[in-house]
C-alpha cells in the first residue's frame, strides 16, 4: 500500500507554520503543479500532486480541522483508524472510547474522498452521504433515549401512554438536498452546531458498581464513573461539532447564501449612503431656504423703515462712506479691544488713541472745536449703528458679519418697530379725540 504523506510534508512546511507562511507555500506549490501550467512534465502526476496539495491546504488552513489532524496525526500516518484507537496514553484511550459512542466511522468523513460531487442522484454525492450520516446519529440518540426510558417500567408505561413510546422523541432537522430552502438548511445547522448528546456513555465506566464492598466505595465508584462519562460525552460532542463545521464549510448551499447575503449587505450599504446623501442635501436646502427667507425679511423691514422715514441715514443699509470729520467724532467710542480682535480690525496707533481720548474728554465738557474744512472732504467706510470707522470695504464687510453688529442691527429694528407701534397708537388716540369733538359739535348729538 502507498504510504500516507503528512500534510505538512506535502506543503513543505514545519508543523509550527503560521497562516501567512502556509498560504505562501500553498500558492507556490499550486503554481508549480497546476495541470494547466505543467506543460513539460507528466500531467497525470501533476494532477494527483495538485489534488494532494489542495487537500492538505484545505485541512491545515482551517483551525478546527488542523487541531483535529494534529491530535490524530500519528494514527493517520501509521495507518491506524482513529476509531480503533492508538497508543496507551489517557488521551488515546479517551479517543478510542469516543468512537464507541457510535457505529459510524467518523474519521473517514473528514476526507474529501468521503463523497463525490454534489449531485442529488449520486449515492456517493455530498448530500446523500452526509444526510445518511446525520440521520444515523439522530437515530442512535433517539434509540438510546427510548432504552433509558424503558429501564424504569413505570416511566416507560407513562411515556408510551402519553406519547407513543420511541416515536415520542422528536427527530432532528433533516440535512436536505441541494435545492432545499435556506430555512431548512438554517434549522439543520442551528440544531447540530449546538449538539449535545443524550447517550449514557455507560461503556466509559471504570468500575462495576456490583463489585463495591460497601456503600462508601460504591459512591466513590459512581463519582469516578460519572466524571469519566462526562469527559467522554464532552469529547464526543466536540467531534460531532467538528464534523458539522467540516460539512458546513463545503456545503454549496451555505456558500450560495453567503454570496446572497454579501450582495444584500452591499445593496443596503449603498441604499443607506444614498439616503444619507439625500438627507444632507435636504438639510442644506432647508438651511439655504431659511437664510433666503431671513434675508427677505430683513430687506422688508429695511424698506419699511425707509418708507416711513425712520432710517437714520440713506446710506446706512449699504454701509457707505462718511467724511473724516464724522469719523473722528464717532471713533472715540471704540473702547472694547476684544471686539476689535474678534472683527479682525487693526487698532489705531497709540497716538491716535490718545488724541481720540482727548477729543472725547473735550466733547464731554463741550469744548470740542470744529475741524478744518479739509477734513470734510475726506471719506471712508463707516457703520452708524456701531459708531465704527474702517480703512477698507473688506474691513467693513467683516464687521457686518460680527456678532456685535448683528446684535446692534437687531436692537435697532426693535426700536424702530416699537416706534412704529407707538406712532400707530398715537394716531388711533388722535382719531378717537377728533371723533369725540365732532360728536359734541353735532347739534343732533344726544348725550
Coordinates of C-alpha atoms in Angstrom, one line a residue:
X1 CA 0.0 0.0 0.0
X2 CA 1.0 3.6 -0.6
X3 CA 2.5 5.4 2.4
X4 CA 0.4 8.2 3.8
X5 CA 2.2 11.5 3.5
X6 CA 2.0 14.1 6.2
X7 CA 0.1 17.2 5.2
X8 CA 2.9 19.4 6.5
X9 CA 5.4 17.5 4.4
X10 CA 3.1 17.7 1.4
X11 CA 3.2 21.5 1.6
X12 CA 6.9 21.5 2.6
X13 CA 6.3 23.5 5.8
X14 CA 7.1 22.7 9.5
X15 CA 4.4 21.9 12.0
X16 CA 4.8 25.3 13.6
X17 CA 4.0 27.1 10.4
X18 CA 1.7 30.2 10.8
X19 CA -1.2 31.0 8.5
X20 CA 0.7 33.5 6.3
X21 CA 3.6 31.1 5.7
X22 CA 1.2 28.3 5.0
X23 CA -0.7 30.3 2.4
X24 CA 2.5 31.4 0.7
X25 CA 3.7 27.7 0.5
X26 CA 0.4 26.6 -1.0
X27 CA 0.4 29.3 -3.7
X28 CA 4.0 28.5 -4.6
X29 CA 3.3 24.7 -5.0
X30 CA -0.1 25.3 -6.7
X31 CA 1.5 27.4 -9.3
X32 CA 4.2 24.8 -9.8
X33 CA 2.0 21.7 -10.1
X34 CA -1.2 23.2 -11.6
X35 CA -2.2 21.0 -14.5
X36 CA -2.8 23.9 -16.8
X37 CA 0.8 25.2 -16.3
X38 CA 2.6 21.8 -16.3
X39 CA 3.4 21.5 -19.9
X40 CA 6.7 19.6 -19.9
X41 CA 6.1 17.1 -17.1
X42 CA 3.8 14.2 -16.5
X43 CA 0.3 15.6 -16.5
X44 CA -1.3 12.8 -14.5
X45 CA 1.3 13.0 -11.7
X46 CA 0.8 16.8 -11.7
X47 CA -2.9 16.4 -11.3
X48 CA -2.5 13.9 -8.4
X49 CA 0.1 16.1 -6.7
X50 CA -2.1 19.2 -7.1
X51 CA -5.1 17.4 -5.6
X52 CA -3.0 16.3 -2.6
X53 CA -1.7 19.9 -2.1
X54 CA -5.3 21.2 -2.2
X55 CA -6.4 18.6 0.3
X56 CA -3.5 19.4 2.7
X57 CA -4.1 23.1 2.5
X58 CA -7.9 22.6 2.9
X59 CA -7.3 20.8 6.2
X60 CA -4.4 22.9 7.6
X61 CA -5.9 26.3 6.7
X62 CA -9.0 25.6 8.9
X63 CA -8.1 26.0 12.7
X64 CA -10.6 23.3 13.8
X65 CA -9.6 20.8 11.2
X66 CA -5.9 21.4 11.8
X67 CA -6.4 20.8 15.5
X68 CA -8.2 17.6 14.8
X69 CA -5.5 16.5 12.4
X70 CA -2.7 17.3 14.8
X71 CA -4.4 15.3 17.5
X72 CA -4.6 12.2 15.3
X73 CA -1.6 12.7 13.0
X74 CA 0.4 9.8 14.4
X75 CA -2.5 7.4 14.0
X76 CA -3.2 8.5 10.4
X77 CA 0.5 8.2 9.3
X78 CA 0.8 4.8 10.9
X79 CA -2.3 3.5 9.1
X80 CA -4.4 3.2 12.3
X81 CA -8.0 4.1 12.1
X82 CA -8.7 6.6 15.0
X83 CA -12.0 4.9 15.6
X84 CA -10.0 1.9 16.8
X85 CA -7.6 3.9 18.9
X86 CA -3.8 4.0 19.0
X87 CA -1.3 4.0 21.9
X88 CA -1.9 3.6 25.6
X89 CA -2.0 7.1 27.0
X90 CA -5.1 8.5 28.6
X91 CA -5.8 10.8 25.7
X92 CA -5.6 7.9 23.2
X93 CA -7.8 5.8 25.5
X94 CA -10.3 8.6 25.6
X95 CA -10.2 8.9 21.8
X96 CA -10.8 5.2 21.5
X97 CA -13.8 5.4 23.8
X98 CA -15.3 8.3 22.0
X99 CA -15.6 6.2 18.8
X100 CA -17.5 3.6 20.7
X101 CA -20.4 6.0 21.1
X102 CA -21.5 5.5 17.5
X103 CA -21.3 2.7 15.0
X104 CA -20.2 5.3 12.4
X105 CA -16.5 5.6 11.4
X106 CA -16.5 9.4 11.9
X107 CA -12.9 9.7 10.9
X108 CA -13.4 8.8 7.2
X109 CA -15.9 11.6 6.8
X110 CA -13.3 14.2 7.4
X111 CA -11.8 13.4 4.0
X112 CA -12.8 14.8 0.5
X113 CA -12.8 11.1 -0.6
X114 CA -15.9 10.5 1.5
X115 CA -18.1 12.0 -1.2
X116 CA -18.0 12.6 -5.0
X117 CA -19.6 15.8 -6.2
X118 CA -22.8 17.5 -5.2
X119 CA -25.3 15.6 -7.4
X120 CA -28.5 14.6 -5.5
X121 CA -28.9 11.5 -7.6
X122 CA -25.4 10.0 -7.0
X123 CA -25.5 7.8 -3.8
X124 CA -21.9 8.9 -3.2
X125 CA -22.8 12.5 -3.6
X126 CA -22.2 15.1 -0.9
X127 CA -25.9 15.4 0.1
X128 CA -26.7 11.7 0.1
X129 CA -23.6 10.7 2.1
X130 CA -24.0 13.3 4.9
X131 CA -27.8 13.0 5.0
X132 CA -27.2 9.4 6.0
X133 CA -24.5 10.3 8.5
X134 CA -26.6 12.7 10.5
X135 CA -29.7 10.6 10.2
X136 CA -27.8 7.7 11.7
X137 CA -26.5 9.8 14.6
X138 CA -30.1 11.1 15.3
X139 CA -31.5 7.5 15.3
X140 CA -28.8 6.4 17.7
X141 CA -29.7 9.3 20.1
X142 CA -33.4 8.5 19.9
X143 CA -32.9 4.8 20.4
X144 CA -30.8 5.4 23.5
X145 CA -33.4 7.8 25.0
X146 CA -36.1 5.1 24.4
X147 CA -33.9 2.5 26.1
X148 CA -33.2 4.6 29.1
X149 CA -36.9 5.3 29.5
X150 CA -37.7 1.6 29.3
X151 CA -35.4 0.8 32.2
X152 CA -37.9 2.1 34.6
X153 CA -41.1 0.3 33.9
X154 CA -43.4 2.9 35.3
X155 CA -41.6 5.6 33.3
X156 CA -41.9 3.5 30.2
X157 CA -45.6 3.0 30.7
X158 CA -46.2 6.7 31.2
X159 CA -44.2 7.5 28.2
X160 CA -46.0 5.0 25.9
X161 CA -49.4 6.2 27.1
X162 CA -48.7 9.9 26.7
X163 CA -46.6 10.0 23.6
X164 CA -46.4 6.6 21.9
X165 CA -43.1 5.1 23.0
X166 CA -40.0 5.7 20.9
X167 CA -41.9 7.9 18.5
X168 CA -42.3 10.5 21.2
X169 CA -38.7 11.8 20.8
X170 CA -38.8 14.4 18.0
X171 CA -36.5 13.9 15.1
X172 CA -33.6 16.3 14.4
X173 CA -33.9 18.5 11.3
X174 CA -33.0 16.8 8.1
X175 CA -29.9 17.5 6.1
X176 CA -31.9 18.1 2.9
X177 CA -31.0 18.3 -0.7
X178 CA -29.1 20.7 -2.9
X179 CA -32.3 22.6 -3.6
X180 CA -33.6 22.8 0.0
X181 CA -34.7 26.2 1.2
X182 CA -32.4 28.3 3.3
X183 CA -34.8 27.9 6.3
X184 CA -34.4 24.1 6.2
X185 CA -30.6 24.5 6.0
X186 CA -30.5 27.0 8.8
X187 CA -32.6 24.8 11.1
X188 CA -30.3 21.9 10.4
X189 CA -27.1 23.7 11.2
X190 CA -28.7 25.5 14.2
X191 CA -29.5 22.2 15.8
X192 CA -26.2 20.4 15.1
X193 CA -24.0 23.4 15.8
X194 CA -25.3 23.2 19.4
X195 CA -25.5 19.4 19.5
X196 CA -25.3 17.8 23.0
X197 CA -25.5 14.0 23.1
X198 CA -28.1 12.3 25.3
X199 CA -26.3 9.0 25.3
X200 CA -25.5 7.4 28.6
X201 CA -21.8 6.6 27.8
X202 CA -22.0 3.7 30.2
X203 CA -19.3 2.0 28.2
X204 CA -16.8 4.5 29.6
X205 CA -17.3 3.4 33.2
X206 CA -14.1 2.4 35.0
X207 CA -15.8 0.5 37.8
X208 CA -18.5 -2.1 38.1
X209 CA -20.8 -0.9 40.9
X210 CA -21.7 -4.5 41.7
X211 CA -18.2 -5.2 42.9
X212 CA -18.2 -2.4 45.5
X213 CA -17.7 -3.9 49.0
X214 CA -19.7 -1.2 50.8
X215 CA -21.8 1.9 50.2
X216 CA -18.9 4.4 50.7
X217 CA -16.8 2.8 48.0
X218 CA -19.8 2.4 45.8
X219 CA -20.4 6.2 46.0
X220 CA -16.7 6.8 45.1
X221 CA -17.0 4.5 42.1
X222 CA -20.2 6.3 40.9
X223 CA -18.4 9.6 41.2
X224 CA -15.4 8.4 39.1
X225 CA -17.7 6.8 36.6
X226 CA -19.8 10.0 36.2
X227 CA -16.6 12.0 35.8
X228 CA -15.4 9.7 33.0
X229 CA -18.8 9.7 31.3
X230 CA -18.9 13.5 31.3
X231 CA -15.4 13.6 29.8
X232 CA -16.2 11.2 27.0
X233 CA -19.5 12.9 26.3
X234 CA -17.7 16.3 26.0
X235 CA -15.2 14.7 23.6
X236 CA -17.9 13.1 21.6
X237 CA -19.9 16.4 21.3
X238 CA -16.7 18.1 20.2
X239 CA -16.1 15.5 17.5
X240 CA -19.7 15.9 16.2
X241 CA -19.4 19.7 16.1
X242 CA -16.0 19.4 14.3
X243 CA -17.8 17.2 11.7
X244 CA -20.6 19.8 11.3
X245 CA -18.1 22.5 10.8
X246 CA -16.3 20.4 8.1
X247 CA -19.5 19.8 6.3
X248 CA -20.8 23.4 6.5
X249 CA -17.5 24.7 5.1
X250 CA -18.1 22.6 1.9
X251 CA -21.9 23.0 1.7
X252 CA -22.7 24.8 -1.6
X253 CA -26.0 26.0 -0.1
X254 CA -24.1 27.8 2.6
X255 CA -21.7 29.3 0.1
X256 CA -24.7 30.4 -2.0
X257 CA -26.4 32.0 1.0
X258 CA -23.2 33.9 2.0
X259 CA -22.9 35.3 -1.6
X260 CA -26.5 36.4 -1.4
X261 CA -26.0 38.0 2.0
X262 CA -22.9 39.8 0.7
X263 CA -24.9 41.2 -2.2
X264 CA -27.8 42.2 0.1
X265 CA -25.4 43.9 2.6
X266 CA -23.7 45.7 -0.2
X267 CA -27.1 46.9 -1.5
X268 CA -28.2 48.0 2.0
X269 CA -25.0 50.0 2.4
X270 CA -25.5 51.7 -1.0
X271 CA -29.1 52.5 -0.1
X272 CA -28.1 53.9 3.3
X273 CA -25.4 56.0 1.6
X274 CA -27.9 57.4 -0.9
X275 CA -30.4 58.1 1.9
X276 CA -27.7 59.8 4.0
X277 CA -26.7 62.0 0.9
X278 CA -30.4 62.8 0.3
X279 CA -30.9 63.8 4.0
X280 CA -27.8 66.0 3.9
X281 CA -28.9 67.6 0.7
X282 CA -32.4 68.2 2.1
X283 CA -30.9 69.8 5.3
X284 CA -28.7 72.0 3.1
X285 CA -31.7 73.2 1.1
X286 CA -33.6 73.9 4.2
X287 CA -30.8 76.0 5.6
X288 CA -30.5 77.9 2.3
X289 CA -34.2 78.4 2.2
X290 CA -34.2 79.7 5.8
X291 CA -31.3 82.0 5.0
X292 CA -33.1 83.4 2.0
X293 CA -36.3 83.9 3.9
X294 CA -34.4 85.7 6.7
X295 CA -32.7 88.0 4.1
X296 CA -36.0 88.8 2.5
X297 CA -37.4 89.6 6.0
X298 CA -34.6 91.9 6.8
X299 CA -35.0 93.6 3.4
X300 CA -38.7 94.0 4.0
X301 CA -38.0 95.6 7.4
X302 CA -35.3 97.9 6.0
X303 CA -37.7 99.0 3.2
X304 CA -40.5 99.7 5.8
X305 CA -38.0 101.8 7.9
X306 CA -37.0 103.8 4.8
X307 CA -40.6 104.2 3.6
X308 CA -41.7 105.6 7.0
X309 CA -38.7 107.9 7.1
X310 CA -37.4 106.4 10.3
X311 CA -34.0 105.4 9.0
X312 CA -31.0 107.3 10.4
X313 CA -29.4 107.8 7.1
X314 CA -29.9 106.9 3.5
X315 CA -26.5 105.3 3.3
X316 CA -27.0 103.1 6.4
X317 CA -28.0 99.9 4.8
X318 CA -25.1 100.0 2.3
X319 CA -22.5 100.9 4.9
X320 CA -21.5 103.9 2.7
X321 CA -18.5 106.2 3.2
X322 CA -18.5 109.0 5.7
X323 CA -16.4 112.1 5.8
X324 CA -13.4 112.3 8.1
X325 CA -14.9 114.8 10.5
X326 CA -17.8 112.5 11.4
X327 CA -15.3 109.6 11.6
X328 CA -13.2 111.5 14.2
X329 CA -16.3 112.3 16.3
X330 CA -17.5 108.8 16.4
X331 CA -14.2 106.8 16.5
X332 CA -13.8 107.8 20.2
X333 CA -16.5 105.2 21.1
X334 CA -14.1 102.4 20.2
X335 CA -13.1 101.2 23.7
X336 CA -13.5 97.5 23.5
X337 CA -10.3 95.8 22.4
X338 CA -11.8 92.3 22.5
X339 CA -14.4 93.4 20.0
X340 CA -11.7 94.8 17.7
X341 CA -9.8 91.5 17.8
X342 CA -13.0 89.5 17.0
X343 CA -13.7 91.6 14.0
X344 CA -10.1 91.4 12.8
X345 CA -9.7 95.2 12.8
X346 CA -6.5 96.9 13.1
X347 CA -6.1 99.0 16.2
X348 CA -5.3 102.6 15.8
X349 CA -1.8 103.6 16.8
X350 CA -1.2 104.8 20.3
X351 CA -1.1 108.5 19.2
X352 CA -4.5 108.3 17.6
X353 CA -5.9 106.6 20.7
X354 CA -4.5 109.4 22.9
X355 CA -5.9 112.0 20.5
X356 CA -9.3 110.3 20.4
X357 CA -9.4 110.0 24.2
X358 CA -8.6 113.8 24.5
X359 CA -11.2 114.6 21.9
X360 CA -13.8 112.5 23.9
X361 CA -12.9 114.4 27.0
X362 CA -13.3 117.7 25.3
X363 CA -16.7 116.6 23.9
X364 CA -18.0 115.7 27.3
X365 CA -17.0 119.3 28.5
X366 CA -18.5 120.9 25.5
X367 CA -15.1 122.3 24.4
X368 CA -14.7 120.5 21.1
X369 CA -13.9 122.8 18.2
X370 CA -14.8 122.4 14.6
X371 CA -12.1 120.6 12.5
X372 CA -10.7 122.1 9.4
X373 CA -12.7 122.2 6.3
X374 CA -10.3 119.9 4.6
X375 CA -11.4 117.1 6.8
X376 CA -14.9 117.3 5.4
X377 CA -13.6 116.3 2.0
X378 CA -12.1 113.0 3.3
X379 CA -14.2 110.0 3.0
X380 CA -14.0 106.4 4.5
X381 CA -16.2 103.4 5.5
X382 CA -18.4 103.9 8.5
X383 CA -21.0 101.9 10.4
X384 CA -23.5 104.3 12.1
X385 CA -25.1 101.6 14.3
X386 CA -21.8 100.7 15.9
X387 CA -20.1 104.0 15.5
X388 CA -17.0 102.5 13.9
X389 CA -14.8 103.6 11.0
X390 CA -12.9 101.3 8.7
X391 CA -10.0 101.7 6.4
X392 CA -11.3 99.4 3.7
X393 CA -14.5 98.0 2.4
X394 CA -13.3 94.4 3.4
X395 CA -13.0 95.5 7.0
X396 CA -16.5 96.9 7.0
X397 CA -17.8 93.6 5.4
X398 CA -16.1 91.6 8.1
X399 CA -17.5 93.9 10.7
X400 CA -21.1 93.4 9.4
X401 CA -20.7 89.7 9.9
X402 CA -19.7 90.1 13.5
X403 CA -21.9 89.1 16.4
X404 CA -21.9 92.6 17.9
X405 CA -23.0 94.3 14.7
X406 CA -25.9 91.8 14.3
X407 CA -27.0 92.4 17.8
X408 CA -27.0 96.2 17.2
X409 CA -29.0 95.7 14.0
X410 CA -31.5 93.6 15.9
X411 CA -31.8 96.2 18.6
X412 CA -32.2 99.0 16.0
X413 CA -35.0 97.1 14.3
X414 CA -36.7 96.5 17.6
X415 CA -36.5 100.3 18.4
X416 CA -37.9 101.1 15.0
X417 CA -40.8 98.6 15.4
X418 CA -41.6 100.0 18.9
X419 CA -41.6 103.5 17.5
X420 CA -43.9 102.4 14.7
X421 CA -46.2 100.8 17.2
X422 CA -46.2 104.0 19.4
X423 CA -47.0 106.2 16.4
X424 CA -49.9 104.0 15.4
X425 CA -51.2 104.2 18.9
X426 CA -50.9 108.0 18.9
X427 CA -52.7 108.1 15.6
X428 CA -55.5 106.0 16.9
X429 CA -55.8 108.2 20.0
X430 CA -55.9 111.4 17.9
X431 CA -58.6 109.8 15.7
X432 CA -60.7 108.9 18.7
X433 CA -60.3 112.5 20.1
X434 CA -61.4 114.1 16.8
X435 CA -64.5 111.8 16.7
X436 CA -65.4 112.9 20.2
X437 CA -65.1 116.6 19.3
X438 CA -67.3 116.1 16.2
X439 CA -70.0 114.5 18.3
X440 CA -70.0 117.4 20.7
X441 CA -70.4 119.9 17.9
X442 CA -73.2 117.9 16.2
X443 CA -76.5 119.7 17.0
X444 CA -78.3 116.4 16.8
X445 CA -76.0 114.8 19.3
X446 CA -77.8 113.3 22.2
X447 CA -75.9 112.9 25.5

